[in-house]
CSV table of C-alpha atoms in Angstrom, one decimal:
chain,number,residue,atom,x,y,z
E,1,UNK,CA,72.5,74.7,100.9
E,2,UNK,CA,76.2,73.8,100.3
E,3,UNK,CA,77.3,77.1,101.8
E,4,UNK,CA,75.1,76.6,104.8
E,5,UNK,CA,76.5,73.1,105.2
E,6,UNK,CA,80.1,74.5,105.2
E,7,UNK,CA,79.1,77.0,107.9
E,8,UNK,CA,77.4,74.3,110.0
E,9,UNK,CA,80.5,72.1,109.8
E,10,UNK,CA,82.8,75.0,110.7
E,11,UNK,CA,80.7,76.0,113.8
E,12,UNK,CA,80.4,72.4,114.9
E,13,UNK,CA,84.1,71.6,114.5
E,14,UNK,CA,85.2,74.8,116.2
E,15,UNK,CA,83.1,74.2,119.3
E,16,UNK,CA,83.4,70.4,119.8
E,17,UNK,CA,87.2,70.6,119.7
E,18,UNK,CA,87.4,73.1,122.5
E,19,UNK,CA,88.6,71.9,125.8
E,20,UNK,CA,85.6,73.6,127.5
E,21,UNK,CA,83.2,71.4,125.5
E,22,UNK,CA,85.1,68.2,126.4
E,23,UNK,CA,85.4,69.1,130.1
E,24,UNK,CA,81.7,70.1,130.5
E,25,UNK,CA,80.5,67.0,128.5
E,26,UNK,CA,82.5,64.7,130.9
E,27,UNK,CA,82.0,66.6,134.2
E,28,UNK,CA,78.2,67.4,133.9
E,29,UNK,CA,77.0,63.8,134.2
E,30,UNK,CA,79.4,63.2,137.0
E,31,UNK,CA,78.1,66.3,138.8
E,32,UNK,CA,74.5,65.3,138.2
E,33,UNK,CA,75.0,61.8,139.6
E,34,UNK,CA,77.1,63.1,142.4
E,35,UNK,CA,74.4,65.5,143.5
E,36,UNK,CA,71.8,62.8,143.4
E,37,UNK,CA,74.0,60.4,145.5
E,38,UNK,CA,74.9,63.3,147.9
E,39,UNK,CA,71.2,64.1,148.4
E,40,UNK,CA,70.4,60.5,149.0
E,41,UNK,CA,73.3,60.0,151.5
E,42,UNK,CA,72.6,63.2,153.3
E,43,UNK,CA,68.9,62.3,153.7
E,44,UNK,CA,69.8,58.8,154.9
E,45,UNK,CA,72.8,59.4,157.2
E,46,UNK,CA,72.6,63.0,158.4
E,47,UNK,CA,72.1,63.2,162.1
E,48,UNK,CA,71.1,66.4,163.8
E,49,UNK,CA,72.0,67.3,167.4
E,50,UNK,CA,69.5,66.2,170.0
E,51,UNK,CA,67.8,69.3,171.4
E,52,UNK,CA,67.2,69.3,175.2
E,53,UNK,CA,64.0,71.1,176.2
E,54,UNK,CA,63.0,71.7,179.8
E,55,UNK,CA,59.2,71.2,180.4
E,56,UNK,CA,57.4,73.4,182.9
E,57,UNK,CA,53.9,71.8,183.1
E,58,UNK,CA,51.5,73.7,185.3
E,59,UNK,CA,48.7,71.2,184.4
E,60,UNK,CA,50.5,68.1,185.5
E,61,UNK,CA,49.1,66.2,182.6
E,62,UNK,CA,51.5,66.5,179.7
E,63,UNK,CA,55.1,66.6,180.9
E,64,UNK,CA,55.2,63.0,182.1
E,65,UNK,CA,53.8,61.6,178.8
E,66,UNK,CA,56.1,63.5,176.4
E,67,UNK,CA,58.3,60.9,174.6
E,68,UNK,CA,61.8,61.9,173.7
E,69,UNK,CA,63.5,60.8,170.5
E,70,UNK,CA,66.7,61.5,168.5
E,71,UNK,CA,65.6,65.0,167.6
E,72,UNK,CA,64.2,66.2,171.0
E,73,UNK,CA,64.8,65.2,174.6
E,74,UNK,CA,62.1,66.4,176.9
E,75,UNK,CA,63.2,67.0,180.5
E,76,UNK,CA,60.2,67.5,182.9
E,77,UNK,CA,61.1,69.7,185.9
E,78,UNK,CA,59.3,71.1,188.9
E,79,UNK,CA,61.3,74.4,188.7
E,80,UNK,CA,59.7,77.6,187.4
E,81,UNK,CA,60.7,79.2,184.2
E,82,UNK,CA,62.5,82.0,186.0
E,83,UNK,CA,64.5,79.5,188.0
E,84,UNK,CA,65.6,77.7,184.9
E,85,UNK,CA,66.6,80.9,183.2
E,86,UNK,CA,68.7,81.9,186.2
E,87,UNK,CA,70.5,78.6,186.3
E,88,UNK,CA,71.1,78.7,182.5
E,89,UNK,CA,72.6,82.2,182.9
E,90,UNK,CA,74.8,80.9,185.8
E,91,UNK,CA,76.3,78.1,183.7
E,92,UNK,CA,74.0,75.2,184.6
E,93,UNK,CA,71.7,73.6,181.9
E,94,UNK,CA,74.7,74.1,179.5
E,95,UNK,CA,73.1,72.1,176.7
E,96,UNK,CA,69.6,73.5,177.2
E,97,UNK,CA,67.9,74.3,173.8
E,98,UNK,CA,64.7,75.8,175.2
E,99,UNK,CA,61.9,75.9,177.8
E,100,UNK,CA,58.4,74.5,177.0
E,101,UNK,CA,55.8,76.1,179.2
E,102,UNK,CA,52.4,74.4,179.4
E,103,UNK,CA,49.5,76.3,181.1
E,104,UNK,CA,47.1,74.9,183.7
E,105,UNK,CA,44.1,75.1,181.3
E,106,UNK,CA,45.7,73.1,178.5
E,107,UNK,CA,42.7,70.7,178.3
E,108,UNK,CA,40.3,73.6,177.5
E,109,UNK,CA,42.7,76.0,175.9
E,110,UNK,CA,45.1,74.1,173.5
E,111,UNK,CA,46.8,77.4,172.7
E,112,UNK,CA,48.2,77.6,176.3
E,113,UNK,CA,51.6,76.3,175.1
E,114,UNK,CA,54.7,78.5,174.7
E,115,UNK,CA,58.2,77.5,173.6
E,116,UNK,CA,61.2,79.7,174.5
E,117,UNK,CA,64.5,78.8,172.7
E,118,UNK,CA,68.1,79.9,173.1
E,119,UNK,CA,68.7,79.3,169.4
E,120,UNK,CA,66.5,80.1,166.4
E,121,UNK,CA,63.5,77.7,166.4
E,122,UNK,CA,62.7,75.6,163.4
E,123,UNK,CA,59.4,74.4,161.9
E,124,UNK,CA,60.5,70.8,162.4
E,125,UNK,CA,60.9,71.3,166.2
E,126,UNK,CA,57.7,73.3,166.6
E,127,UNK,CA,55.7,70.8,164.6
E,128,UNK,CA,57.1,67.9,166.6
E,129,UNK,CA,56.2,69.5,169.9
E,130,UNK,CA,52.8,70.5,168.7
E,131,UNK,CA,51.8,67.1,167.4
E,132,UNK,CA,53.0,65.3,170.5
E,133,UNK,CA,51.1,67.5,172.9
E,134,UNK,CA,48.0,67.2,170.6
E,135,UNK,CA,48.2,63.4,170.8
E,136,UNK,CA,48.4,63.5,174.6
E,137,UNK,CA,45.5,65.9,175.0
E,138,UNK,CA,43.3,63.8,172.6
E,139,UNK,CA,44.2,60.7,174.6
E,140,UNK,CA,43.2,62.4,177.8
E,141,UNK,CA,39.9,63.6,176.4
E,142,UNK,CA,39.1,60.1,175.1
E,143,UNK,CA,39.6,58.7,178.7
E,144,UNK,CA,36.6,60.7,179.8
E,145,UNK,CA,34.4,58.4,177.7
E,146,UNK,CA,35.4,55.5,180.0
E,147,UNK,CA,35.8,52.9,177.2
E,148,UNK,CA,37.6,49.8,178.2
E,149,UNK,CA,40.8,48.9,176.4
E,150,UNK,CA,40.6,52.2,174.5
E,151,UNK,CA,44.3,52.5,173.6
E,152,UNK,CA,44.4,48.9,172.2
E,153,UNK,CA,41.2,49.6,170.2
E,154,UNK,CA,42.7,52.8,168.7
E,155,UNK,CA,45.9,51.0,167.8
E,156,UNK,CA,44.0,48.1,166.2
E,157,UNK,CA,41.9,50.4,164.0
E,158,UNK,CA,44.8,52.5,162.9
E,159,UNK,CA,45.4,51.8,159.1
E,160,UNK,CA,47.8,53.2,156.6
E,161,UNK,CA,46.4,53.1,153.1
E,162,UNK,CA,48.7,53.1,150.1
E,163,UNK,CA,47.0,53.9,146.8
E,164,UNK,CA,48.5,52.3,143.7
E,165,UNK,CA,47.7,54.7,140.8
E,166,UNK,CA,47.3,53.5,137.2
E,167,UNK,CA,46.7,55.6,134.1
E,168,UNK,CA,44.6,54.2,131.3
E,169,UNK,CA,46.5,55.1,128.0
E,170,UNK,CA,45.0,55.7,124.6
E,171,UNK,CA,45.2,52.0,123.8
E,172,UNK,CA,43.2,51.1,126.8
E,173,UNK,CA,46.1,49.6,128.7
E,174,UNK,CA,46.8,50.2,132.4
E,175,UNK,CA,50.2,51.7,133.2
E,176,UNK,CA,51.3,52.3,136.8
E,177,UNK,CA,52.1,55.9,137.5
E,178,UNK,CA,53.7,57.9,140.2
E,179,UNK,CA,52.5,61.5,140.7
E,180,UNK,CA,55.6,62.3,142.8
E,181,UNK,CA,57.9,61.1,140.0
E,182,UNK,CA,55.9,62.9,137.3
E,183,UNK,CA,56.2,66.2,139.3
E,184,UNK,CA,59.9,65.7,139.7
E,185,UNK,CA,60.5,64.9,136.0
E,186,UNK,CA,58.3,67.8,135.0
E,187,UNK,CA,60.4,70.2,137.1
E,188,UNK,CA,63.7,68.8,135.9
E,189,UNK,CA,62.9,68.7,132.2
E,190,UNK,CA,61.2,72.2,132.4
E,191,UNK,CA,64.3,73.6,134.0
E,192,UNK,CA,66.6,71.9,131.5
E,193,UNK,CA,64.8,73.4,128.5
E,194,UNK,CA,64.8,76.8,130.2
E,195,UNK,CA,68.6,76.6,130.8
E,196,UNK,CA,69.6,75.0,127.5
E,197,UNK,CA,67.6,77.5,125.4
E,198,UNK,CA,69.3,80.4,127.2
E,199,UNK,CA,72.7,78.8,127.2
E,200,UNK,CA,72.9,77.9,123.5
E,201,UNK,CA,70.9,80.9,122.3
E,202,UNK,CA,73.3,83.2,124.1
E,203,UNK,CA,76.1,81.2,122.5
E,204,UNK,CA,74.7,82.1,119.0
E,205,UNK,CA,74.5,85.8,120.0
E,206,UNK,CA,78.0,85.9,121.4
E,207,UNK,CA,79.4,84.3,118.3
E,208,UNK,CA,77.7,86.9,116.1
E,209,UNK,CA,79.0,89.7,118.3
E,210,UNK,CA,82.6,88.4,118.2
E,211,UNK,CA,82.6,88.0,114.4
E,212,UNK,CA,81.0,91.4,113.9
E,213,UNK,CA,83.5,93.1,116.2
E,214,UNK,CA,86.5,91.4,114.5
E,215,UNK,CA,85.3,92.6,111.0
E,216,UNK,CA,85.3,88.9,109.8
E,217,UNK,CA,81.8,89.3,108.6
E,218,UNK,CA,82.8,91.9,106.0
E,219,UNK,CA,84.9,89.2,104.3
E,220,UNK,CA,82.5,86.3,104.8
E,221,UNK,CA,79.4,88.1,103.3
E,222,UNK,CA,81.2,88.7,100.1
E,223,UNK,CA,80.5,85.1,99.2
E,224,UNK,CA,77.7,84.1,101.6
E,225,UNK,CA,74.3,85.8,102.1
E,226,UNK,CA,73.7,87.1,105.6
E,227,UNK,CA,70.6,84.8,105.9
E,228,UNK,CA,72.7,81.7,105.0
E,229,UNK,CA,75.4,82.8,107.5
E,230,UNK,CA,72.8,83.1,110.3
E,231,UNK,CA,71.1,79.8,109.5
E,232,UNK,CA,74.5,78.0,109.3
E,233,UNK,CA,75.5,79.4,112.7
E,234,UNK,CA,72.1,78.5,114.3
E,235,UNK,CA,72.1,74.9,112.9
E,236,UNK,CA,75.8,74.4,113.7
E,237,UNK,CA,75.4,75.3,117.3
E,238,UNK,CA,72.2,73.1,117.4
E,239,UNK,CA,74.3,70.2,116.2
E,240,UNK,CA,76.7,70.9,119.1
E,241,UNK,CA,73.9,71.0,121.6
E,242,UNK,CA,72.3,67.7,120.4
E,243,UNK,CA,75.7,66.0,120.4
E,244,UNK,CA,76.4,67.1,123.9
E,245,UNK,CA,72.9,66.2,125.1
E,246,UNK,CA,73.1,62.7,123.6
E,247,UNK,CA,76.5,62.1,125.2
E,248,UNK,CA,75.1,63.3,128.6
E,249,UNK,CA,72.2,60.9,128.4
E,250,UNK,CA,74.6,58.0,127.6
E,251,UNK,CA,77.0,58.9,130.4
E,252,UNK,CA,74.2,59.4,132.9
E,253,UNK,CA,72.6,56.0,132.1
E,254,UNK,CA,76.0,54.3,132.4
E,255,UNK,CA,76.8,56.1,135.6
E,256,UNK,CA,73.4,55.4,137.0
E,257,UNK,CA,73.8,51.7,136.3
E,258,UNK,CA,77.1,51.8,138.2
E,259,UNK,CA,75.6,53.6,141.1
E,260,UNK,CA,72.6,51.3,141.3
E,261,UNK,CA,74.9,48.3,141.5
E,262,UNK,CA,75.9,49.6,144.9
E,263,UNK,CA,72.3,49.5,146.0
E,264,UNK,CA,71.0,46.2,144.6
E,265,UNK,CA,68.2,46.0,147.1
E,266,UNK,CA,66.6,49.1,145.7
E,267,UNK,CA,66.5,48.0,142.0
E,268,UNK,CA,65.6,44.4,142.9
E,269,UNK,CA,62.8,45.5,145.2
E,270,UNK,CA,61.4,47.8,142.6
E,271,UNK,CA,61.5,45.1,139.9
E,272,UNK,CA,59.8,42.5,142.1
E,273,UNK,CA,57.2,45.0,143.3
E,274,UNK,CA,56.4,45.9,139.7
E,275,UNK,CA,56.1,42.3,138.7
E,276,UNK,CA,53.6,41.0,141.3
E,277,UNK,CA,51.9,44.3,142.2
E,278,UNK,CA,52.7,43.8,145.9
E,279,UNK,CA,53.9,47.3,146.5
E,280,UNK,CA,52.9,47.6,150.2
E,281,UNK,CA,54.3,44.2,151.1
E,282,UNK,CA,57.5,44.8,149.2
E,283,UNK,CA,57.9,48.1,150.9
E,284,UNK,CA,57.5,46.6,154.4
E,285,UNK,CA,60.0,43.9,153.6
E,286,UNK,CA,62.6,46.3,152.2
E,287,UNK,CA,61.8,49.0,154.8
E,288,UNK,CA,61.0,51.5,152.0
E,289,UNK,CA,58.2,53.8,151.2
E,290,UNK,CA,55.8,52.2,148.7
E,291,UNK,CA,55.8,55.4,146.7
E,292,UNK,CA,59.5,55.3,146.4
E,293,UNK,CA,59.4,51.7,145.0
E,294,UNK,CA,56.7,52.8,142.5
E,295,UNK,CA,58.8,55.8,141.4
E,296,UNK,CA,62.0,53.7,141.0
E,297,UNK,CA,60.1,51.1,139.0
E,298,UNK,CA,58.6,53.7,136.7
E,299,UNK,CA,61.9,55.5,136.3
E,300,UNK,CA,63.6,52.2,135.2
E,301,UNK,CA,60.8,51.6,132.7
E,302,UNK,CA,62.3,52.4,129.3
E,303,UNK,CA,58.9,52.6,127.6
E,304,UNK,CA,58.1,55.5,129.9
E,305,UNK,CA,61.5,57.3,130.0
E,306,UNK,CA,62.7,57.0,126.4
E,307,UNK,CA,59.6,58.7,124.8
E,308,UNK,CA,60.0,61.6,127.3
E,309,UNK,CA,63.7,62.0,126.4
E,310,UNK,CA,62.7,61.9,122.7
E,311,UNK,CA,60.1,64.6,123.2
E,312,UNK,CA,62.6,66.6,125.3
E,313,UNK,CA,65.0,66.5,122.4
E,314,UNK,CA,62.4,67.6,119.9
E,315,UNK,CA,61.1,70.5,122.0
E,316,UNK,CA,64.6,71.6,122.9
E,317,UNK,CA,65.5,71.8,119.1
E,318,UNK,CA,62.3,73.7,118.4
E,319,UNK,CA,62.7,76.1,121.3
E,320,UNK,CA,66.4,76.6,120.6
E,321,UNK,CA,65.8,77.3,116.9
E,322,UNK,CA,63.1,79.8,117.7
E,323,UNK,CA,65.1,81.7,120.4
E,324,UNK,CA,68.4,81.3,118.6
E,325,UNK,CA,67.0,83.3,115.6
E,326,UNK,CA,66.0,86.1,118.0
E,327,UNK,CA,69.4,86.0,119.8
E,328,UNK,CA,71.2,86.1,116.5
E,329,UNK,CA,69.2,89.2,115.5
E,330,UNK,CA,70.1,90.9,118.8
E,331,UNK,CA,73.8,90.0,118.3
E,332,UNK,CA,73.9,91.5,114.9
E,333,UNK,CA,72.4,94.7,116.2
E,334,UNK,CA,75.0,95.5,118.9
E,335,UNK,CA,78.8,95.8,119.1
E,336,UNK,CA,79.3,94.2,122.5
E,337,UNK,CA,77.5,91.9,125.0
E,338,UNK,CA,76.9,94.8,127.4
E,339,UNK,CA,74.7,96.6,124.8
E,340,UNK,CA,72.6,93.5,124.3
E,341,UNK,CA,71.0,93.5,127.8
E,342,UNK,CA,68.2,95.9,126.9
E,343,UNK,CA,67.3,94.0,123.7
E,344,UNK,CA,67.5,90.6,125.5
E,345,UNK,CA,64.7,91.6,127.9
E,346,UNK,CA,61.8,91.1,125.4
E,347,UNK,CA,63.3,87.7,124.5
E,348,UNK,CA,63.7,86.7,128.1
E,349,UNK,CA,60.2,87.6,129.4
E,350,UNK,CA,58.3,84.7,127.6
E,351,UNK,CA,60.8,82.2,128.9
E,352,UNK,CA,60.6,83.6,132.5
E,353,UNK,CA,56.8,83.6,132.2
E,354,UNK,CA,56.9,80.0,131.0
E,355,UNK,CA,59.0,79.0,134.0
E,356,UNK,CA,56.5,80.7,136.4
E,357,UNK,CA,53.5,79.0,134.7
E,358,UNK,CA,55.3,75.7,134.9
E,359,UNK,CA,55.0,75.6,138.7
E,360,UNK,CA,51.2,75.8,138.3
E,361,UNK,CA,51.1,73.3,135.5
E,362,UNK,CA,52.8,70.6,137.6
E,363,UNK,CA,49.8,70.7,139.9
E,364,UNK,CA,47.1,70.9,137.2
E,365,UNK,CA,48.7,69.5,134.0
E,366,UNK,CA,45.4,69.5,132.1
E,367,UNK,CA,44.0,72.9,133.1
E,368,UNK,CA,43.1,75.6,130.5
E,369,UNK,CA,46.2,77.6,131.6
E,370,UNK,CA,48.4,74.5,131.0
E,371,UNK,CA,46.8,73.9,127.6
E,372,UNK,CA,47.2,77.4,126.2
E,373,UNK,CA,50.7,78.0,127.4
E,374,UNK,CA,51.7,74.6,125.9
E,375,UNK,CA,50.4,75.8,122.6
E,376,UNK,CA,51.9,79.3,122.5
E,377,UNK,CA,55.3,78.8,120.7
E,378,UNK,CA,57.3,81.1,122.9
E,379,UNK,CA,56.3,79.2,126.1
E,380,UNK,CA,55.5,75.7,124.8
E,381,UNK,CA,59.0,74.2,125.0
E,382,UNK,CA,59.1,74.7,128.8
E,383,UNK,CA,55.4,74.2,129.6
E,384,UNK,CA,54.8,71.1,127.5
E,385,UNK,CA,57.8,69.4,129.1
E,386,UNK,CA,56.2,70.0,132.4
E,387,UNK,CA,53.0,68.3,131.1
E,388,UNK,CA,54.6,65.3,129.3
E,389,UNK,CA,55.3,63.1,132.4
E,390,UNK,CA,51.6,63.2,133.2
E,391,UNK,CA,50.6,62.1,129.7
E,392,UNK,CA,49.5,64.5,126.8
E,393,UNK,CA,47.1,63.6,124.0
E,394,UNK,CA,48.8,63.0,120.6
E,395,UNK,CA,46.8,65.8,118.8
E,396,UNK,CA,47.9,68.4,121.4
E,397,UNK,CA,51.6,67.4,120.9
E,398,UNK,CA,51.2,67.6,117.1
E,399,UNK,CA,49.4,71.0,117.2
E,400,UNK,CA,52.0,72.4,119.7
E,401,UNK,CA,54.9,71.3,117.5
E,402,UNK,CA,53.3,72.6,114.3
E,403,UNK,CA,52.8,76.0,115.9
E,404,UNK,CA,56.4,76.0,117.3
E,405,UNK,CA,58.2,75.2,114.1
E,406,UNK,CA,55.9,77.4,112.0
E,407,UNK,CA,56.7,80.3,114.3
E,408,UNK,CA,60.4,79.4,114.0
E,409,UNK,CA,60.3,79.8,110.3
E,410,UNK,CA,58.5,83.1,110.6
E,411,UNK,CA,61.0,84.3,113.2
E,412,UNK,CA,64.0,83.2,111.0
E,413,UNK,CA,62.5,85.2,108.1
E,414,UNK,CA,62.1,88.3,110.3
E,415,UNK,CA,65.4,87.8,112.1
E,416,UNK,CA,67.2,87.4,108.8
E,417,UNK,CA,66.0,90.8,107.7
E,418,UNK,CA,67.3,92.4,110.9
E,419,UNK,CA,70.5,90.4,110.7
E,420,UNK,CA,71.1,91.5,107.1
E,421,UNK,CA,71.1,95.2,108.2
E,422,UNK,CA,72.5,94.8,111.7
E,423,UNK,CA,75.8,93.1,110.9
E,424,UNK,CA,77.0,96.2,109.1
E,425,UNK,CA,75.8,98.7,111.7
E,426,UNK,CA,78.6,99.9,114.1
E,427,UNK,CA,78.9,102.5,116.8
E,428,UNK,CA,75.2,102.8,117.6
E,429,UNK,CA,72.9,100.8,119.9
E,430,UNK,CA,69.5,100.5,118.1
E,431,UNK,CA,66.2,100.7,119.8
E,432,UNK,CA,63.3,98.2,119.4
E,433,UNK,CA,61.6,100.6,117.0
E,434,UNK,CA,64.7,100.7,114.8
E,435,UNK,CA,64.9,96.9,114.7
E,436,UNK,CA,61.2,96.8,113.5
E,437,UNK,CA,62.1,99.3,110.8
E,438,UNK,CA,65.0,97.0,109.7
E,439,UNK,CA,62.6,94.1,109.5
E,440,UNK,CA,60.3,96.1,107.2
E,441,UNK,CA,63.1,96.9,104.7
E,442,UNK,CA,62.6,95.2,101.3
E,443,UNK,CA,65.2,92.6,100.3
């Protein structure tokens, strides 16, 4: 263990003292917060150009009732479509975006609507045009029933319902939940596990290849067993990863607090709404979506966030250790990174499959598919992180971790046997069959 400890210390010190480690540790939280703020500001302040659409209404019912807004300006006209096209071609209607043609039988044939545009149309424009024409047609059809004060009645009965969702935990307590936030966190943490396992696993492989190509291993193994060298390298880089992750969490929380200070209404509104349960009222006073207030309130609840961060760290360590052992075996079997591509494919497939399954798991976190893929060790680090924000029974977490770390120990034993032979092999790229033969060699 003392030799493994020396190797761990050497790997840790060598990497944390690099300028690249310091720069990425400082810049990544800034980049993360910057992206979040940029998305928020773009969604809030971005203004698209108003699109001018000429309306040719053969029915005489729709054109006069179409309401313009910031996105679309409807211009009713008595001209025909051909006349408008000619005038556009001659230089008139310079800012015309498109021509909306409404057929005479629009009341009986709702499909009698055609939009011609001079620029590529968008789903947003088509949806806005469709919904407004639909509202007008529905209103005209309702007039046929000759109900007095019908518009006022319809406006009075219109009701927007906001559902406040609570999850009953294992202790029987009610905890407010946000499905949108849970899906967002599931996606973010699943991607982070996927990226980190690849990032730091590939770092182990690259380190082994560099040492092997420089012939340093032939000196090192004279006093250290190959298995001890592999374990020291894996655990040393794991210590680097954990250190960097903890620093990122600290920096992100500090920066998030600084950013939130520029938006006091957001945090105060969330806190007040969480305290008295008046989500809809608070939303109307703050001019915010009730779901947004619920999400912010949940996100600032340390009893919700800290356990997820803790489980993230545990699953990252387990997933990293499992895949790092395989990456180390691949690195010991080749002489350069280019030769490792073929051998990396079998390692990459389970992670890619886990990422694909994660999309389905976010919609149905308790389905049989979600359960089994969160138990399989090669996919559980990604899939279980996608389930955690929705709540996972304790026994499932315990079983998943038991299988994950037991498989890690088995994989380390197999990878160690490959590593022992591979680090002395040069000039030949082994096949998967040869790697299996190396794993069967007796110690």
